[in-house]
Amino acid sequence: MAATKVVLAGASGNLGPAVLKELLDAGLEVTIFTRQNSNKTFDSRAKVAAVNYDSVDALKAALSGQEVVVDTLAPLDLGLHLRLIDASVAAGVTRFIPSEFGADTTNALAAKLPVYGNKVAVQEHLKRVSAESDLSYTLVLTGAFLEFGLQTGFLVNLAGPAELYDGGEGQVSISSLPGIGQAVVGVVRNLDKTRNETVYVSQVNASQKELLGWSGKRVETKVVRTEDLERLSYEEIKKPQPDLMVFAVGLLRRAIFGEGYGGLFDSEKLSNELLGVRSFTEEEVREIVRKFS
Ligand SMILES: NC(=O)c1ccc[n+]([C@@H]2O[C@H](COP(=O)([O-])OP(=O)(O)OC[C@H]3O[C@@H](n4cnc5c(N)ncnc54)[C@H](OP(=O)(O)O)[C@@H]3O)[C@@H](O)[C@H]2O)c1
């Protein structure tokens, strides 16, 4: 079973534009939800609805006749995501794709990290409502974002000095922004096979040292233990005014690079083929890495 009418909530952020492009290129009828006070402009092939995210009733009305909701909103406000889910149930939406798109939040160690508290709460809510209504869900886990991770230095700081987490030799699962958009299209086209499932996608497994090598750059490096990042993050959280950038990034790196946290997806679990997401050749990754060098 495939759907045609898709709502994309959060089409203007880091991930949203790539998902929007793939949905539109796939010929789907896309309606973008954007905040009423947002002044973003979007691809004219999509309809745009300025919505009141504070009201389940208003969201329900805006969702009338829609089949799939793709949530690429920032994960910070739990209530926002829960209202979008409740409105989707009320409007008779078929599939909800929550704002996951990262580490394996179903891994027991990762799920305990406070930075994933909202994502885990959304998963629990989806499990509850899907048992009692016609709404089903698909969790799309993609590993780290390639371009975002190189641009921000989250994966590795190509400008140097580069921190090498737990030595920088462990491979992690990584996807490109277009690849993640293609995975979302793949779910919309395969609603039966992805019903109430967690799907894993990865376009390349790479270590930080491999990424550095592919960049062709020689930068100063320093080994950092992700165990220390986790400890420092909890110390930061206890402060009266914790710095989100310090504790969130530390915990996200723990989940991506820490041993046992599921940062490297089991190749047998990957749904690349089902969802139509191609793995990169080494040369393709080198080319992307060099663009950010
Ligand atoms: N795996 C990775 O490496 C990685 C990296 C980055 C992000 N992610 C994940 O990808 C998902 C999307 O993250 P993102 O960085 O793309 O998000 P983002 O850029 O922070 O925000 C996405 C959009 O959400 C809307 N928005 C922002 N704040 C809002 C608020 N308070 N209320 C309502 N809407 C709000 C905005 O759209 P409008 O202005 O149009 O309303 C914004 O453009 C998240 O689940 C995140 O964890 C993963």
PDB file of C-alpha atoms in Angstrom, residues 21-285:
ATOM      1  CA  LYS A  21      12.759  17.769  -2.201  1.00  0.00           C
ATOM      2  CA  GLU A  22      12.620  13.955  -2.290  1.00  0.00           C
ATOM      3  CA  LEU A  23       8.872  13.865  -1.514  1.00  0.00           C
ATOM      4  CA  LEU A  24       8.152  16.380  -4.294  1.00  0.00           C
ATOM      5  CA  ASP A  25      10.513  14.720  -6.797  1.00  0.00           C
ATOM      6  CA  ALA A  26       8.677  11.456  -6.089  1.00  0.00           C
ATOM      7  CA  GLY A  27       5.459  13.134  -7.275  1.00  0.00           C
ATOM      8  CA  LEU A  28       3.736  13.098  -3.879  1.00  0.00           C
ATOM      9  CA  GLU A  29       1.180  15.741  -2.887  1.00  0.00           C
ATOM     10  CA  VAL A  30       2.957  17.576  -0.116  1.00  0.00           C
ATOM     11  CA  THR A  31       1.507  20.037   2.372  1.00  0.00           C
ATOM     12  CA  ILE A  32       4.076  21.804   4.534  1.00  0.00           C
ATOM     13  CA  PHE A  33       3.146  22.726   8.075  1.00  0.00           C
ATOM     14  CA  THR A  34       4.962  25.823   9.262  1.00  0.00           C
ATOM     15  CA  ARG A  35       4.548  27.963  12.368  1.00  0.00           C
ATOM     16  CA  GLN A  36       2.181  30.912  12.018  1.00  0.00           C
ATOM     17  CA  ASN A  37       4.961  33.349  12.943  1.00  0.00           C
ATOM     18  CA  SER A  38       7.504  31.723  10.617  1.00  0.00           C
ATOM     19  CA  ASN A  39       8.433  33.662   7.465  1.00  0.00           C
ATOM     20  CA  LYS A  40      10.006  30.824   5.478  1.00  0.00           C
ATOM     21  CA  THR A  41       9.458  30.356   1.752  1.00  0.00           C
ATOM     22  CA  PHE A  42       9.160  26.932   0.143  1.00  0.00           C
ATOM     23  CA  ASP A  43       9.236  25.109  -3.194  1.00  0.00           C
ATOM     24  CA  SER A  44       6.111  26.203  -5.070  1.00  0.00           C
ATOM     25  CA  ARG A  45       5.206  22.570  -5.874  1.00  0.00           C
ATOM     26  CA  ALA A  46       4.129  22.162  -2.208  1.00  0.00           C
ATOM     27  CA  LYS A  47       1.067  23.595  -0.480  1.00  0.00           C
ATOM     28  CA  VAL A  48       1.881  25.541   2.666  1.00  0.00           C
ATOM     29  CA  ALA A  49      -0.288  25.637   5.793  1.00  0.00           C
ATOM     30  CA  ALA A  50       0.625  28.037   8.595  1.00  0.00           C
ATOM     31  CA  VAL A  51      -0.638  26.080  11.600  1.00  0.00           C
ATOM     32  CA  ASN A  52      -1.249  26.681  15.281  1.00  0.00           C
ATOM     33  CA  TYR A  53       0.845  23.895  16.846  1.00  0.00           C
ATOM     34  CA  ASP A  54      -0.650  24.734  20.272  1.00  0.00           C
ATOM     35  CA  SER A  55      -4.130  23.476  19.321  1.00  0.00           C
ATOM     36  CA  VAL A  56      -4.953  19.825  18.646  1.00  0.00           C
ATOM     37  CA  ASP A  57      -8.273  20.937  17.105  1.00  0.00           C
ATOM     38  CA  ALA A  58      -6.550  23.350  14.715  1.00  0.00           C
ATOM     39  CA  LEU A  59      -4.011  20.677  13.742  1.00  0.00           C
ATOM     40  CA  LYS A  60      -6.801  18.125  13.253  1.00  0.00           C
ATOM     41  CA  ALA A  61      -8.602  20.487  10.850  1.00  0.00           C
ATOM     42  CA  ALA A  62      -5.366  21.127   8.924  1.00  0.00           C
ATOM     43  CA  LEU A  63      -4.752  17.348   8.690  1.00  0.00           C
ATOM     44  CA  SER A  64      -8.144  16.526   7.223  1.00  0.00           C
ATOM     45  CA  GLY A  65      -7.784  14.152   4.231  1.00  0.00           C
ATOM     46  CA  GLN A  66      -4.045  13.591   4.754  1.00  0.00           C
ATOM     47  CA  GLU A  67      -2.545  10.081   4.772  1.00  0.00           C
ATOM     48  CA  VAL A  68       0.999  10.429   6.105  1.00  0.00           C
ATOM     49  CA  VAL A  69       2.561  12.894   8.545  1.00  0.00           C
ATOM     50  CA  VAL A  70       6.340  13.305   8.465  1.00  0.00           C
ATOM     51  CA  ASP A  71       7.603  15.101  11.572  1.00  0.00           C
ATOM     52  CA  THR A  72      11.008  16.748  11.041  1.00  0.00           C
ATOM     53  CA  LEU A  73      10.487  19.321  13.792  1.00  0.00           C
ATOM     54  CA  ALA A  74      13.212  20.120  16.275  1.00  0.00           C
ATOM     55  CA  PRO A  75      12.921  17.559  19.098  1.00  0.00           C
ATOM     56  CA  LEU A  76      13.047  20.012  22.041  1.00  0.00           C
ATOM     57  CA  ASP A  77       9.325  20.515  22.778  1.00  0.00           C
ATOM     58  CA  LEU A  78       7.714  17.162  23.599  1.00  0.00           C
ATOM     59  CA  GLY A  79       4.169  18.577  23.797  1.00  0.00           C
ATOM     60  CA  LEU A  80       4.406  19.794  20.209  1.00  0.00           C
ATOM     61  CA  HIS A  81       5.098  16.289  18.880  1.00  0.00           C
ATOM     62  CA  LEU A  82       2.410  14.691  21.067  1.00  0.00           C
ATOM     63  CA  ARG A  83      -0.212  17.195  19.877  1.00  0.00           C
ATOM     64  CA  LEU A  84       0.701  16.471  16.254  1.00  0.00           C
ATOM     65  CA  ILE A  85       0.264  12.743  16.916  1.00  0.00           C
ATOM     66  CA  ASP A  86      -3.062  13.212  18.746  1.00  0.00           C
ATOM     67  CA  ALA A  87      -4.326  15.425  15.928  1.00  0.00           C
ATOM     68  CA  SER A  88      -3.218  12.786  13.394  1.00  0.00           C
ATOM     69  CA  VAL A  89      -5.248  10.137  15.241  1.00  0.00           C
ATOM     70  CA  ALA A  90      -8.280  12.451  15.381  1.00  0.00           C
ATOM     71  CA  ALA A  91      -8.002  13.322  11.670  1.00  0.00           C
ATOM     72  CA  GLY A  92      -7.750   9.658  10.581  1.00  0.00           C
ATOM     73  CA  VAL A  93      -4.154   9.865   9.296  1.00  0.00           C
ATOM     74  CA  THR A  94      -2.740   6.430   8.364  1.00  0.00           C
ATOM     75  CA  ARG A  95       0.997   6.728   9.148  1.00  0.00           C
ATOM     76  CA  PHE A  96       3.083   8.941  11.437  1.00  0.00           C
ATOM     77  CA  ILE A  97       6.857   9.181  10.909  1.00  0.00           C
ATOM     78  CA  PRO A  98       8.232  10.810  14.071  1.00  0.00           C
ATOM     79  CA  SER A  99      11.265  13.068  14.290  1.00  0.00           C
ATOM     80  CA  GLU A 100      13.908  10.364  14.815  1.00  0.00           C
ATOM     81  CA  PHE A 101      16.483  10.360  11.975  1.00  0.00           C
ATOM     82  CA  GLY A 102      19.579   9.623  14.024  1.00  0.00           C
ATOM     83  CA  ALA A 103      21.062   7.235  16.566  1.00  0.00           C
ATOM     84  CA  ASP A 104      19.446   3.942  17.534  1.00  0.00           C
ATOM     85  CA  THR A 105      17.077   5.226  20.216  1.00  0.00           C
ATOM     86  CA  THR A 106      15.739   1.681  20.633  1.00  0.00           C
ATOM     87  CA  ASN A 107      19.159   0.638  21.994  1.00  0.00           C
ATOM     88  CA  ALA A 108      18.802   0.265  25.779  1.00  0.00           C
ATOM     89  CA  LEU A 109      21.896   2.355  26.590  1.00  0.00           C
ATOM     90  CA  ALA A 110      21.085   5.137  24.116  1.00  0.00           C
ATOM     91  CA  ALA A 111      17.430   5.265  25.201  1.00  0.00           C
ATOM     92  CA  LYS A 112      18.505   6.098  28.763  1.00  0.00           C
ATOM     93  CA  LEU A 113      20.407   9.221  27.700  1.00  0.00           C
ATOM     94  CA  PRO A 114      18.371  12.310  28.649  1.00  0.00           C
ATOM     95  CA  VAL A 115      18.984  13.844  25.241  1.00  0.00           C
ATOM     96  CA  TYR A 116      16.671  11.182  23.785  1.00  0.00           C
ATOM     97  CA  GLY A 117      13.984  11.508  26.495  1.00  0.00           C
ATOM     98  CA  ASN A 118      11.538  13.237  24.154  1.00  0.00           C
ATOM     99  CA  LYS A 119      12.121  10.785  21.300  1.00  0.00           C
ATOM    100  CA  VAL A 120      11.540   7.813  23.604  1.00  0.00           C
ATOM    101  CA  ALA A 121       8.395   9.461  25.028  1.00  0.00           C
ATOM    102  CA  VAL A 122       7.115   9.947  21.467  1.00  0.00           C
ATOM    103  CA  GLN A 123       7.797   6.260  20.697  1.00  0.00           C
ATOM    104  CA  GLU A 124       5.842   5.200  23.792  1.00  0.00           C
ATOM    105  CA  HIS A 125       2.950   7.488  22.853  1.00  0.00           C
ATOM    106  CA  LEU A 126       2.905   6.111  19.307  1.00  0.00           C
ATOM    107  CA  LYS A 127       2.857   2.534  20.590  1.00  0.00           C
ATOM    108  CA  ARG A 128      -0.114   3.392  22.831  1.00  0.00           C
ATOM    109  CA  VAL A 129      -2.185   5.220  20.213  1.00  0.00           C
ATOM    110  CA  SER A 130      -1.409   2.730  17.435  1.00  0.00           C
ATOM    111  CA  ALA A 131      -2.846  -0.056  19.614  1.00  0.00           C
ATOM    112  CA  GLU A 132      -6.098   1.869  20.031  1.00  0.00           C
ATOM    113  CA  SER A 133      -6.580   3.638  16.685  1.00  0.00           C
ATOM    114  CA  ASP A 134      -5.976   3.320  12.943  1.00  0.00           C
ATOM    115  CA  LEU A 135      -2.773   5.377  13.144  1.00  0.00           C
ATOM    116  CA  SER A 136       0.410   3.391  12.616  1.00  0.00           C
ATOM    117  CA  TYR A 137       3.999   4.619  12.778  1.00  0.00           C
ATOM    118  CA  THR A 138       7.461   4.006  11.363  1.00  0.00           C
ATOM    119  CA  LEU A 139      10.677   4.977  13.144  1.00  0.00           C
ATOM    120  CA  VAL A 140      13.333   5.902  10.565  1.00  0.00           C
ATOM    121  CA  LEU A 141      16.830   5.546  12.047  1.00  0.00           C
ATOM    122  CA  THR A 142      19.560   6.892   9.805  1.00  0.00           C
ATOM    123  CA  GLY A 143      22.691   7.270  11.934  1.00  0.00           C
ATOM    124  CA  ALA A 144      24.615  10.533  11.807  1.00  0.00           C
ATOM    125  CA  PHE A 145      23.952  13.071   9.037  1.00  0.00           C
ATOM    126  CA  LEU A 146      26.955  13.150   6.692  1.00  0.00           C
ATOM    127  CA  GLU A 147      26.866  16.755   5.439  1.00  0.00           C
ATOM    128  CA  PHE A 148      25.632  18.255   8.752  1.00  0.00           C
ATOM    129  CA  GLY A 149      28.186  16.201  10.695  1.00  0.00           C
ATOM    130  CA  LEU A 150      31.061  17.470   8.523  1.00  0.00           C
ATOM    131  CA  GLN A 151      29.835  21.056   8.346  1.00  0.00           C
ATOM    132  CA  THR A 152      29.351  21.421  12.098  1.00  0.00           C
ATOM    133  CA  GLY A 153      32.280  19.207  13.096  1.00  0.00           C
ATOM    134  CA  PHE A 154      29.902  16.862  14.947  1.00  0.00           C
ATOM    135  CA  LEU A 155      31.312  13.823  13.122  1.00  0.00           C
ATOM    136  CA  VAL A 156      34.857  15.121  12.871  1.00  0.00           C
ATOM    137  CA  ASN A 157      36.334  18.606  12.869  1.00  0.00           C
ATOM    138  CA  LEU A 158      38.082  18.716   9.499  1.00  0.00           C
ATOM    139  CA  ALA A 159      39.411  22.203  10.274  1.00  0.00           C
ATOM    140  CA  GLY A 160      41.247  20.724  13.254  1.00  0.00           C
ATOM    141  CA  PRO A 161      42.075  20.140  15.971  1.00  0.00           C
ATOM    142  CA  ALA A 162      39.962  16.973  15.644  1.00  0.00           C
ATOM    143  CA  GLU A 163      38.724  15.100  18.687  1.00  0.00           C
ATOM    144  CA  LEU A 164      38.827  11.352  18.075  1.00  0.00           C
ATOM    145  CA  TYR A 165      36.162   9.686  20.165  1.00  0.00           C
ATOM    146  CA  ASP A 166      37.352   6.516  21.875  1.00  0.00           C
ATOM    147  CA  GLY A 167      40.321   6.547  19.499  1.00  0.00           C
ATOM    148  CA  GLY A 168      38.394   7.399  16.308  1.00  0.00           C
ATOM    149  CA  GLU A 169      38.664   3.917  14.794  1.00  0.00           C
ATOM    150  CA  GLY A 170      35.158   2.604  15.431  1.00  0.00           C
ATOM    151  CA  GLN A 171      32.909   2.728  12.389  1.00  0.00           C
ATOM    152  CA  VAL A 172      29.481   4.351  12.685  1.00  0.00           C
ATOM    153  CA  SER A 173      26.420   4.391  10.427  1.00  0.00           C
ATOM    154  CA  ILE A 174      26.047   7.580   8.391  1.00  0.00           C
ATOM    155  CA  SER A 175      23.450   8.823   5.881  1.00  0.00           C
ATOM    156  CA  SER A 176      23.280  11.828   3.578  1.00  0.00           C
ATOM    157  CA  LEU A 177      20.386  14.290   3.714  1.00  0.00           C
ATOM    158  CA  PRO A 178      19.040  13.228   0.261  1.00  0.00           C
ATOM    159  CA  GLY A 179      19.354   9.577   1.344  1.00  0.00           C
ATOM    160  CA  ILE A 180      17.218  10.275   4.407  1.00  0.00           C
ATOM    161  CA  GLY A 181      14.637  11.979   2.194  1.00  0.00           C
ATOM    162  CA  GLN A 182      14.640   8.896  -0.062  1.00  0.00           C
ATOM    163  CA  ALA A 183      14.113   6.671   2.988  1.00  0.00           C
ATOM    164  CA  VAL A 184      11.034   8.698   3.927  1.00  0.00           C
ATOM    165  CA  VAL A 185       9.691   8.329   0.363  1.00  0.00           C
ATOM    166  CA  GLY A 186      10.412   4.592   0.673  1.00  0.00           C
ATOM    167  CA  VAL A 187       8.228   4.380   3.772  1.00  0.00           C
ATOM    168  CA  VAL A 188       5.392   6.287   2.062  1.00  0.00           C
ATOM    169  CA  ARG A 189       5.588   3.761  -0.821  1.00  0.00           C
ATOM    170  CA  ASN A 190       5.798   0.721   1.464  1.00  0.00           C
ATOM    171  CA  LEU A 191       3.247   1.380   4.169  1.00  0.00           C
ATOM    172  CA  ASP A 192       2.460  -2.313   4.745  1.00  0.00           C
ATOM    173  CA  LYS A 193       6.053  -3.508   5.168  1.00  0.00           C
ATOM    174  CA  THR A 194       6.959  -0.620   7.467  1.00  0.00           C
ATOM    175  CA  ARG A 195       3.817  -0.652   9.628  1.00  0.00           C
ATOM    176  CA  ASN A 196       4.710  -0.110  13.306  1.00  0.00           C
ATOM    177  CA  GLU A 197       8.338  -0.930  12.466  1.00  0.00           C
ATOM    178  CA  THR A 198      11.734   0.569  13.126  1.00  0.00           C
ATOM    179  CA  VAL A 199      13.650   0.856   9.860  1.00  0.00           C
ATOM    180  CA  TYR A 200      17.424   1.323   9.717  1.00  0.00           C
ATOM    181  CA  VAL A 201      19.191   3.101   6.872  1.00  0.00           C
ATOM    182  CA  SER A 202      22.892   3.743   6.386  1.00  0.00           C
ATOM    183  CA  GLN A 203      24.698   4.854   3.243  1.00  0.00           C
ATOM    184  CA  VAL A 204      28.217   4.413   4.568  1.00  0.00           C
ATOM    185  CA  ASN A 205      29.920   2.955   7.613  1.00  0.00           C
ATOM    186  CA  ALA A 206      32.989   5.029   8.418  1.00  0.00           C
ATOM    187  CA  SER A 207      35.306   5.818  11.300  1.00  0.00           C
ATOM    188  CA  GLN A 208      36.453   9.319  12.166  1.00  0.00           C
ATOM    189  CA  LYS A 209      39.974   8.386  11.061  1.00  0.00           C
ATOM    190  CA  GLU A 210      38.635   7.233   7.683  1.00  0.00           C
ATOM    191  CA  LEU A 211      36.717  10.511   7.241  1.00  0.00           C
ATOM    192  CA  LEU A 212      39.863  12.459   8.081  1.00  0.00           C
ATOM    193  CA  GLY A 213      41.894  10.337   5.652  1.00  0.00           C
ATOM    194  CA  TRP A 214      39.360  10.868   2.853  1.00  0.00           C
ATOM    195  CA  SER A 215      39.494  14.642   3.414  1.00  0.00           C
ATOM    196  CA  GLY A 216      43.180  14.577   2.505  1.00  0.00           C
ATOM    197  CA  LYS A 217      43.832  17.013   5.374  1.00  0.00           C
ATOM    198  CA  ARG A 218      46.410  16.603   8.092  1.00  0.00           C
ATOM    199  CA  VAL A 219      45.109  18.143  11.298  1.00  0.00           C
ATOM    200  CA  GLU A 220      46.074  17.934  14.930  1.00  0.00           C
ATOM    201  CA  THR A 221      44.108  15.194  16.731  1.00  0.00           C
ATOM    202  CA  LYS A 222      43.277  14.452  20.351  1.00  0.00           C
ATOM    203  CA  VAL A 223      41.693  11.293  21.742  1.00  0.00           C
ATOM    204  CA  VAL A 224      38.579  11.915  23.871  1.00  0.00           C
ATOM    205  CA  ARG A 225      36.728   9.187  25.759  1.00  0.00           C
ATOM    206  CA  THR A 226      32.944   9.198  25.232  1.00  0.00           C
ATOM    207  CA  GLU A 227      32.619   7.964  28.816  1.00  0.00           C
ATOM    208  CA  ASP A 228      34.116  11.316  29.873  1.00  0.00           C
ATOM    209  CA  LEU A 229      31.771  13.190  27.535  1.00  0.00           C
ATOM    210  CA  GLU A 230      28.833  11.461  29.239  1.00  0.00           C
ATOM    211  CA  ARG A 231      30.125  12.282  32.735  1.00  0.00           C
ATOM    212  CA  LEU A 232      30.753  15.944  31.822  1.00  0.00           C
ATOM    213  CA  SER A 233      27.291  16.153  30.249  1.00  0.00           C
ATOM    214  CA  TYR A 234      25.617  14.971  33.478  1.00  0.00           C
ATOM    215  CA  GLU A 235      27.710  17.495  35.447  1.00  0.00           C
ATOM    216  CA  GLU A 236      26.503  20.211  33.065  1.00  0.00           C
ATOM    217  CA  ILE A 237      22.856  19.123  33.441  1.00  0.00           C
ATOM    218  CA  LYS A 238      23.129  19.547  37.240  1.00  0.00           C
ATOM    219  CA  LYS A 239      24.144  23.211  36.873  1.00  0.00           C
ATOM    220  CA  PRO A 240      21.421  25.841  37.563  1.00  0.00           C
ATOM    221  CA  GLN A 241      21.544  26.941  33.907  1.00  0.00           C
ATOM    222  CA  PRO A 242      22.919  24.018  31.899  1.00  0.00           C
ATOM    223  CA  ASP A 243      24.328  24.782  28.471  1.00  0.00           C
ATOM    224  CA  LEU A 244      22.322  22.666  26.017  1.00  0.00           C
ATOM    225  CA  MET A 245      25.118  22.738  23.455  1.00  0.00           C
ATOM    226  CA  VAL A 246      27.520  21.214  25.970  1.00  0.00           C
ATOM    227  CA  PHE A 247      25.404  18.410  27.386  1.00  0.00           C
ATOM    228  CA  ALA A 248      23.317  17.607  24.298  1.00  0.00           C
ATOM    229  CA  VAL A 249      26.278  17.358  21.939  1.00  0.00           C
ATOM    230  CA  GLY A 250      28.257  15.328  24.504  1.00  0.00           C
ATOM    231  CA  LEU A 251      25.431  12.826  24.916  1.00  0.00           C
ATOM    232  CA  LEU A 252      24.716  12.642  21.183  1.00  0.00           C
ATOM    233  CA  ARG A 253      28.390  11.784  20.610  1.00  0.00           C
ATOM    234  CA  ARG A 254      28.188   9.150  23.349  1.00  0.00           C
ATOM    235  CA  ALA A 255      25.271   7.536  21.479  1.00  0.00           C
ATOM    236  CA  ILE A 256      26.917   7.704  18.052  1.00  0.00           C
ATOM    237  CA  PHE A 257      30.498   6.747  18.985  1.00  0.00           C
ATOM    238  CA  GLY A 258      30.246   4.925  22.329  1.00  0.00           C
ATOM    239  CA  GLU A 259      30.686   1.163  22.322  1.00  0.00           C
ATOM    240  CA  GLY A 260      27.420  -0.688  22.963  1.00  0.00           C
ATOM    241  CA  TYR A 261      25.201   2.288  22.062  1.00  0.00           C
ATOM    242  CA  GLY A 262      24.291   0.948  18.632  1.00  0.00           C
ATOM    243  CA  GLY A 263      26.012   3.643  16.540  1.00  0.00           C
ATOM    244  CA  LEU A 264      26.953   1.035  13.920  1.00  0.00           C
ATOM    245  CA  PHE A 265      23.759  -0.584  12.664  1.00  0.00           C
ATOM    246  CA  ASP A 266      23.698  -4.340  12.118  1.00  0.00           C
ATOM    247  CA  SER A 267      23.984  -4.707   8.297  1.00  0.00           C
ATOM    248  CA  GLU A 268      21.291  -7.429   8.339  1.00  0.00           C
ATOM    249  CA  LYS A 269      18.800  -4.972   9.792  1.00  0.00           C
ATOM    250  CA  LEU A 270      19.243  -2.350   7.076  1.00  0.00           C
ATOM    251  CA  SER A 271      16.190  -1.489   4.944  1.00  0.00           C
ATOM    252  CA  ASN A 272      18.143   0.395   2.261  1.00  0.00           C
ATOM    253  CA  GLU A 273      16.931  -1.930  -0.476  1.00  0.00           C
ATOM    254  CA  LEU A 274      13.263  -1.901   0.546  1.00  0.00           C
ATOM    255  CA  LEU A 275      13.264   1.893   0.840  1.00  0.00           C
ATOM    256  CA  GLY A 276      15.290   2.547  -2.320  1.00  0.00           C
ATOM    257  CA  VAL A 277      18.317   4.086  -0.586  1.00  0.00           C
ATOM    258  CA  ARG A 278      21.639   3.417  -2.298  1.00  0.00           C
ATOM    259  CA  SER A 279      24.853   2.843  -0.347  1.00  0.00           C
ATOM    260  CA  PHE A 280      27.758   5.109  -1.256  1.00  0.00           C
ATOM    261  CA  THR A 281      30.935   3.908  -2.881  1.00  0.00           C
ATOM    262  CA  GLU A 282      34.107   5.026  -1.122  1.00  0.00           C
ATOM    263  CA  GLU A 283      34.812   7.453  -3.969  1.00  0.00           C
ATOM    264  CA  GLU A 284      31.383   9.081  -3.574  1.00  0.00           C
ATOM    265  CA  VAL A 285      31.969   9.616   0.148  1.00  0.00           C
TER     266      VAL A 285
END
